[in-house]
Amino acid sequence: MDVLILLVYLVALLMAAFIAVCVIVYINSEMYPTIKVYESEKQYEDPGIGEKFDFPSIKDPPTRSLSVVVPAYNEEARLPVMMDECMEYLEKRAKTDSSFTYEVIIVDDGSKDKTSQVGLGYGKKYGTDKVRVLTLAKNRGKGGAVRMGVFRSRGEMLLFADADGATTFSDLDKVEASLKNICADEKTLSEAIAVSCGSRAHLEEESVATRTFFRTLLMYGFHFLVWLFAVRGVRDTQCGFKLLTRRSARILFNSLHVERWAFDVEMLYLAQVLGIPIAEVAVEWQEIEGTKMTPVLSWIEMGLDLVIIWLRYTLGAWRIRGDMAKCHHTSS
């Protein structure tokens, strides 16, 4: 009997603690994200003439086929490899298809090295109509950097791609074909809603063979938490190679709260809540030295972020703001 009473008290204590946590989380949450933009972030530099010009807005009609957003933090060493491959693909495609136009926006996320200078070198070589550098006044995190680049984009489609060049850039062909297949019945691609994700899930068996048991356990644990709390039906939520229509990007990044590594999960969670179709396409990927992630610490942080994402949306502490241009997708 004493044991039963003790269990009842323990359960009551846990419930009280959970309720208290929920109240604290709700009180300390912003219903909609505050997106601060510094004056210096509203312009880009043309290194050819040394003058600055205003960035456009994602609220404007698209004037390019594709925008490539490259978040970069202290990437002066790895960025050139990625950019060389990226520009070779884009230039070749633009020459063979006169209807294809593009831009690359390198978002320097408050780097302490010469990331911006490296980016400006490409702007000088190819012209700022094709390559622009957005230098953030302070470090926001990968998700925050991607959002700021997205908000300055001109493309009908928006791709965000990691600065390390781990994904083979020409795999954009497959990811794009999947996106356009979803939007086949839509008259205007930019105003359709769809997301196409590059995926490394097909490489998981090989990666497990080279990892320690502990890292493998953490990886599967993270996958389980993603499935349990946020996104189902997408095997690899973290591959940094995702393509969105312009309207989808407006909607999703306008409501994004998480600015760290787990922003991909929140983005896909929002897409599923709003009924935005998501495709997953296998891409070639390789491990690149110099990652900014600390495997154990980063996975633990992302795991906590997942629980927070689920809890805050479940409580209604976070809400979906919707389309920046039309604002009729708002949902609780």
Short mmCIF file of C-alpha atoms in Angstrom, two decimals:
data_model
loop_
_atom_site.label_atom_id
_atom_site.label_comp_id
_atom_site.label_asym_id
_atom_site.label_seq_id
_atom_site.Cartn_x
_atom_site.Cartn_y
_atom_site.Cartn_z
CA MET A 1 0.00 0.00 0.00
CA ASP A 2 2.79 2.40 0.89
CA VAL A 3 4.43 1.69 -2.49
CA LEU A 4 1.14 2.44 -4.30
CA ILE A 5 0.74 5.74 -2.46
CA LEU A 6 4.34 6.61 -3.27
CA LEU A 7 3.72 5.93 -6.96
CA VAL A 8 0.60 8.09 -6.91
CA TYR A 9 2.55 10.94 -5.33
CA LEU A 10 5.36 10.47 -7.86
CA VAL A 11 2.97 10.58 -10.81
CA ALA A 12 1.25 13.64 -9.36
CA LEU A 13 4.62 15.32 -8.87
CA LEU A 14 5.67 14.56 -12.45
CA MET A 15 2.36 15.88 -13.80
CA ALA A 16 2.72 19.05 -11.75
CA ALA A 17 6.28 19.50 -13.00
CA PHE A 18 5.17 18.98 -16.62
CA ILE A 19 2.36 21.50 -16.24
CA ALA A 20 4.78 23.99 -14.69
CA VAL A 21 7.22 23.49 -17.59
CA CYS A 22 4.39 24.01 -20.09
CA VAL A 23 3.32 27.24 -18.37
CA ILE A 24 6.91 28.54 -18.30
CA VAL A 25 7.48 27.58 -21.96
CA TYR A 26 4.23 29.27 -23.02
CA ILE A 27 4.90 32.47 -21.08
CA ASN A 28 8.45 32.75 -22.42
CA SER A 29 7.60 32.08 -26.08
CA GLU A 30 7.05 34.58 -28.87
CA MET A 31 3.95 33.56 -30.80
CA TYR A 32 5.55 34.75 -34.05
CA PRO A 33 9.30 35.11 -34.63
CA THR A 34 10.87 38.54 -34.42
CA ILE A 35 13.02 38.91 -37.52
CA LYS A 36 15.49 41.72 -36.96
CA VAL A 37 17.27 43.21 -39.96
CA TYR A 38 20.24 45.55 -39.49
CA GLU A 39 20.75 48.47 -41.86
CA SER A 40 23.98 47.00 -43.22
CA GLU A 41 22.11 43.83 -44.23
CA LYS A 42 19.78 45.66 -46.59
CA GLN A 43 22.48 46.21 -49.21
CA TYR A 44 25.08 44.25 -51.15
CA GLU A 45 28.39 45.49 -52.50
CA ASP A 46 29.39 45.49 -56.14
CA PRO A 47 33.14 44.84 -55.83
CA GLY A 48 33.71 45.86 -59.42
CA ILE A 49 32.80 49.49 -58.81
CA GLY A 50 32.92 49.64 -55.00
CA GLU A 51 29.30 50.80 -54.61
CA LYS A 52 26.39 49.35 -52.66
CA PHE A 53 22.87 48.60 -53.85
CA ASP A 54 19.62 47.60 -52.17
CA PHE A 55 18.70 43.94 -52.07
CA PRO A 56 15.30 43.02 -53.54
CA SER A 57 12.63 41.30 -51.45
CA ILE A 58 11.03 37.87 -51.71
CA LYS A 59 7.73 39.76 -51.73
CA ASP A 60 8.64 41.03 -55.21
CA PRO A 61 7.74 39.05 -58.35
CA PRO A 62 10.53 36.63 -59.38
CA THR A 63 13.04 37.73 -62.01
CA ARG A 64 15.29 34.66 -62.04
CA SER A 65 14.64 30.97 -62.56
CA LEU A 66 16.72 29.92 -59.57
CA SER A 67 18.23 31.46 -56.45
CA VAL A 68 20.95 29.51 -54.64
CA VAL A 69 21.37 30.52 -51.00
CA VAL A 70 24.68 29.46 -49.44
CA PRO A 71 24.93 29.94 -45.64
CA ALA A 72 28.58 30.31 -44.68
CA TYR A 73 30.28 30.72 -41.32
CA ASN A 74 34.09 30.88 -41.35
CA GLU A 75 34.16 29.11 -44.72
CA GLU A 76 36.99 30.91 -46.54
CA ALA A 77 38.82 27.59 -47.04
CA ARG A 78 35.91 25.37 -48.14
CA LEU A 79 33.71 27.89 -49.97
CA PRO A 80 35.84 28.11 -53.16
CA VAL A 81 35.53 24.37 -53.81
CA MET A 82 31.75 24.52 -53.51
CA MET A 83 31.45 27.73 -55.53
CA ASP A 84 33.65 26.48 -58.37
CA GLU A 85 31.47 23.40 -58.80
CA CYS A 86 28.27 25.40 -58.38
CA MET A 87 29.21 28.12 -60.88
CA GLU A 88 30.47 25.62 -63.44
CA TYR A 89 27.09 23.86 -63.38
CA LEU A 90 25.02 27.07 -63.43
CA GLU A 91 27.05 28.74 -66.18
CA LYS A 92 26.93 25.65 -68.38
CA ARG A 93 23.18 25.33 -67.92
CA ALA A 94 22.60 29.02 -68.63
CA LYS A 95 24.58 28.74 -71.87
CA THR A 96 22.67 25.69 -73.09
CA ASP A 97 19.24 26.93 -71.98
CA SER A 98 18.54 30.57 -72.75
CA SER A 99 15.41 30.53 -70.56
CA PHE A 100 17.39 29.62 -67.44
CA THR A 101 18.64 32.46 -65.28
CA TYR A 102 20.13 32.29 -61.81
CA GLU A 103 21.71 34.04 -58.86
CA VAL A 104 23.85 32.86 -55.97
CA ILE A 105 23.57 34.60 -52.59
CA ILE A 106 26.41 33.83 -50.21
CA VAL A 107 25.28 34.64 -46.67
CA ASP A 108 28.24 35.34 -44.41
CA ASP A 109 26.83 34.49 -40.99
CA GLY A 110 29.01 36.86 -38.97
CA SER A 111 32.25 35.11 -39.90
CA LYS A 112 35.57 35.99 -38.27
CA ASP A 113 37.62 35.05 -41.32
CA LYS A 114 37.58 36.23 -44.95
CA THR A 115 34.39 34.48 -46.05
CA SER A 116 32.86 37.72 -47.35
CA GLN A 117 36.01 38.62 -49.26
CA VAL A 118 36.03 35.19 -50.93
CA GLY A 119 32.40 35.68 -51.90
CA LEU A 120 33.06 39.15 -53.24
CA GLY A 121 35.79 37.66 -55.43
CA TYR A 122 33.14 35.56 -57.17
CA GLY A 123 30.89 38.61 -57.41
CA LYS A 124 33.68 40.47 -59.18
CA LYS A 125 34.39 37.54 -61.52
CA TYR A 126 30.81 36.77 -62.54
CA GLY A 127 29.09 40.07 -61.77
CA THR A 128 26.70 40.88 -58.93
CA ASP A 129 23.71 40.08 -61.12
CA LYS A 130 24.82 36.46 -60.64
CA VAL A 131 26.71 36.42 -57.33
CA ARG A 132 25.91 38.59 -54.33
CA VAL A 133 27.23 38.55 -50.77
CA LEU A 134 24.98 39.23 -47.80
CA THR A 135 27.15 39.90 -44.75
CA LEU A 136 25.18 39.55 -41.53
CA ALA A 137 25.94 42.02 -38.75
CA LYS A 138 25.98 39.20 -36.18
CA ASN A 139 25.95 35.42 -36.16
CA ARG A 140 22.41 34.07 -36.30
CA GLY A 141 22.94 30.36 -36.86
CA LYS A 142 22.52 28.37 -40.05
CA GLY A 143 18.72 28.63 -40.11
CA GLY A 144 18.83 32.38 -39.55
CA ALA A 145 21.42 32.80 -42.30
CA VAL A 146 19.36 30.77 -44.77
CA ARG A 147 16.25 32.81 -43.94
CA MET A 148 18.02 36.11 -44.53
CA GLY A 149 19.28 34.87 -47.90
CA VAL A 150 15.83 33.57 -48.84
CA PHE A 151 14.29 36.97 -48.06
CA ARG A 152 16.74 38.62 -50.52
CA SER A 153 16.14 36.16 -53.35
CA ARG A 154 14.76 36.73 -56.86
CA GLY A 155 14.18 33.15 -58.02
CA GLU A 156 11.07 31.22 -58.95
CA MET A 157 12.76 28.35 -57.14
CA LEU A 158 15.06 28.68 -54.13
CA LEU A 159 17.77 26.19 -53.29
CA PHE A 160 19.79 26.32 -50.11
CA ALA A 161 23.06 24.44 -50.30
CA ASP A 162 25.83 23.98 -47.74
CA ALA A 163 29.08 25.87 -48.25
CA ASP A 164 31.20 22.75 -47.76
CA GLY A 165 30.16 21.31 -51.14
CA ALA A 166 29.36 17.91 -49.61
CA THR A 167 26.46 17.38 -52.04
CA THR A 168 27.21 16.97 -55.74
CA PHE A 169 25.71 20.16 -57.17
CA SER A 170 24.62 18.62 -60.47
CA ASP A 171 22.15 16.51 -58.46
CA LEU A 172 20.03 19.66 -58.58
CA ASP A 173 18.69 18.18 -61.84
CA LYS A 174 17.03 15.33 -59.94
CA VAL A 175 15.80 17.48 -57.06
CA GLU A 176 14.37 20.05 -59.49
CA ALA A 177 12.65 17.41 -61.62
CA SER A 178 10.95 16.09 -58.50
CA LEU A 179 9.78 19.58 -57.51
CA LYS A 180 8.41 20.32 -60.97
CA ASN A 181 6.65 16.96 -61.05
CA ILE A 182 4.73 17.95 -57.91
CA CYS A 183 3.83 21.29 -59.51
CA ALA A 184 3.01 19.88 -62.97
CA ASP A 185 -0.62 21.03 -62.84
CA GLU A 186 0.20 24.54 -61.66
CA LYS A 187 0.28 27.43 -64.15
CA THR A 188 2.93 29.42 -62.30
CA LEU A 189 5.81 27.54 -60.71
CA SER A 190 6.79 30.33 -58.35
CA GLU A 191 3.31 30.45 -56.78
CA ALA A 192 2.90 26.69 -56.49
CA ILE A 193 3.64 25.04 -53.14
CA ALA A 194 6.21 22.25 -52.91
CA VAL A 195 9.50 21.28 -51.28
CA SER A 196 12.05 18.84 -52.70
CA CYS A 197 14.75 17.55 -50.32
CA GLY A 198 18.08 16.05 -51.21
CA SER A 199 18.55 12.90 -49.14
CA ARG A 200 21.49 10.84 -47.87
CA ALA A 201 19.27 8.10 -46.47
CA HIS A 202 20.47 5.64 -49.12
CA LEU A 203 24.02 6.08 -47.78
CA GLU A 204 23.10 5.36 -44.16
CA GLU A 205 24.15 1.69 -44.15
CA GLU A 206 27.61 2.61 -45.38
CA SER A 207 27.98 5.44 -42.85
CA VAL A 208 26.96 3.19 -39.95
CA ALA A 209 29.82 0.83 -40.82
CA THR A 210 32.38 3.62 -40.26
CA ARG A 211 30.86 5.12 -37.12
CA THR A 212 31.33 4.18 -33.48
CA PHE A 213 28.47 2.41 -31.72
CA PHE A 214 27.80 5.51 -29.60
CA ARG A 215 27.55 7.84 -32.61
CA THR A 216 25.32 5.35 -34.40
CA LEU A 217 23.08 5.18 -31.32
CA LEU A 218 22.85 8.97 -31.21
CA MET A 219 22.03 9.10 -34.93
CA TYR A 220 19.19 6.58 -34.65
CA GLY A 221 18.00 8.28 -31.48
CA PHE A 222 17.80 11.60 -33.31
CA HIS A 223 15.92 9.98 -36.22
CA PHE A 224 13.43 8.52 -33.73
CA LEU A 225 12.88 11.91 -32.07
CA VAL A 226 12.32 13.52 -35.47
CA TRP A 227 9.70 10.87 -36.28
CA LEU A 228 8.07 11.07 -32.84
CA PHE A 229 7.89 14.83 -32.38
CA ALA A 230 8.08 16.51 -35.77
CA VAL A 231 8.38 15.01 -39.24
CA ARG A 232 7.19 11.68 -40.59
CA GLY A 233 7.78 10.30 -44.06
CA VAL A 234 11.11 12.09 -44.63
CA ARG A 235 14.08 9.82 -43.87
CA ASP A 236 16.78 12.52 -43.98
CA THR A 237 15.69 15.91 -42.67
CA GLN A 238 19.20 17.31 -42.24
CA CYS A 239 20.73 17.19 -45.73
CA GLY A 240 21.65 20.78 -46.60
CA PHE A 241 20.33 20.64 -50.16
CA LYS A 242 16.66 21.64 -50.32
CA LEU A 243 14.66 23.25 -53.12
CA LEU A 244 11.47 25.25 -52.60
CA THR A 245 9.08 27.20 -54.76
CA ARG A 246 9.11 30.94 -54.08
CA ARG A 247 5.72 30.89 -52.40
CA SER A 248 6.65 27.95 -50.18
CA ALA A 249 9.80 29.77 -49.08
CA ARG A 250 7.82 32.92 -48.23
CA ILE A 251 5.37 30.95 -46.12
CA LEU A 252 7.79 28.67 -44.30
CA PHE A 253 10.65 31.05 -43.53
CA ASN A 254 8.24 33.76 -42.41
CA SER A 255 7.16 31.54 -39.50
CA LEU A 256 10.47 29.83 -38.71
CA HIS A 257 11.54 30.23 -35.08
CA VAL A 258 14.58 27.92 -34.88
CA GLU A 259 17.77 29.49 -36.22
CA ARG A 260 20.20 26.71 -35.29
CA TRP A 261 20.85 23.27 -36.81
CA ALA A 262 17.29 21.98 -36.31
CA PHE A 263 15.72 24.65 -38.51
CA ASP A 264 15.30 22.07 -41.31
CA VAL A 265 13.07 20.00 -39.04
CA GLU A 266 10.85 22.94 -38.11
CA MET A 267 10.61 23.94 -41.77
CA LEU A 268 9.48 20.45 -42.80
CA TYR A 269 7.16 20.24 -39.77
CA LEU A 270 5.48 23.47 -40.88
CA ALA A 271 5.23 22.16 -44.45
CA GLN A 272 3.45 19.02 -43.27
CA VAL A 273 1.08 20.99 -41.01
CA LEU A 274 0.18 23.27 -43.95
CA GLY A 275 -0.17 20.37 -46.39
CA ILE A 276 2.73 21.48 -48.58
CA PRO A 277 3.90 18.44 -50.60
CA ILE A 278 7.41 17.20 -49.77
CA ALA A 279 9.55 15.01 -52.04
CA GLU A 280 12.77 13.27 -51.03
CA VAL A 281 15.43 12.57 -53.67
CA ALA A 282 18.66 10.60 -53.25
CA VAL A 283 21.78 12.71 -53.85
CA GLU A 284 25.49 11.98 -53.88
CA TRP A 285 27.17 13.16 -50.71
CA GLN A 286 30.62 12.94 -49.16
CA GLU A 287 32.04 13.80 -45.76
CA ILE A 288 34.04 17.04 -45.93
CA GLU A 289 36.62 17.92 -43.29
CA GLY A 290 36.11 21.07 -41.26
CA THR A 291 32.48 20.64 -40.19
CA LYS A 292 31.20 23.19 -37.65
CA MET A 293 29.04 20.56 -35.96
CA THR A 294 30.21 18.77 -32.83
CA PRO A 295 28.53 15.36 -33.36
CA VAL A 296 27.47 14.53 -29.79
CA LEU A 297 26.76 18.10 -28.62
CA SER A 298 24.99 19.13 -31.83
CA TRP A 299 22.75 16.05 -31.84
CA ILE A 300 21.80 16.64 -28.20
CA GLU A 301 21.02 20.30 -28.97
CA MET A 302 18.92 19.28 -31.98
CA GLY A 303 17.12 16.66 -29.90
CA LEU A 304 16.17 19.30 -27.33
CA ASP A 305 15.11 21.63 -30.14
CA LEU A 306 12.79 18.93 -31.49
CA VAL A 307 11.02 18.55 -28.16
CA ILE A 308 10.72 22.33 -27.85
CA ILE A 309 9.34 22.63 -31.41
CA TRP A 310 6.67 20.01 -30.68
CA LEU A 311 5.78 21.41 -27.27
CA ARG A 312 5.48 25.03 -28.34
CA TYR A 313 3.36 24.32 -31.39
CA THR A 314 1.21 21.86 -29.42
CA LEU A 315 0.61 24.46 -26.72
CA GLY A 316 -0.10 27.16 -29.30
CA ALA A 317 2.86 29.16 -27.98
CA TRP A 318 4.24 29.20 -31.53
CA ARG A 319 1.91 29.81 -34.47
CA ILE A 320 2.22 29.86 -38.22
CA ARG A 321 2.20 33.36 -39.62
CA GLY A 322 1.74 32.33 -43.24
CA ASP A 323 2.43 33.95 -46.60
CA MET A 324 4.22 37.28 -46.37
CA ALA A 325 2.48 38.49 -49.51
CA LYS A 326 -1.07 37.21 -49.05
CA CYS A 327 -1.33 36.22 -45.39
CA HIS A 328 -4.22 33.79 -45.83
CA HIS A 329 -2.41 30.66 -44.68
CA THR A 330 -2.37 31.60 -40.99
CA SER A 331 -3.03 28.59 -38.77
CA SER A 332 -2.97 27.94 -35.05
#
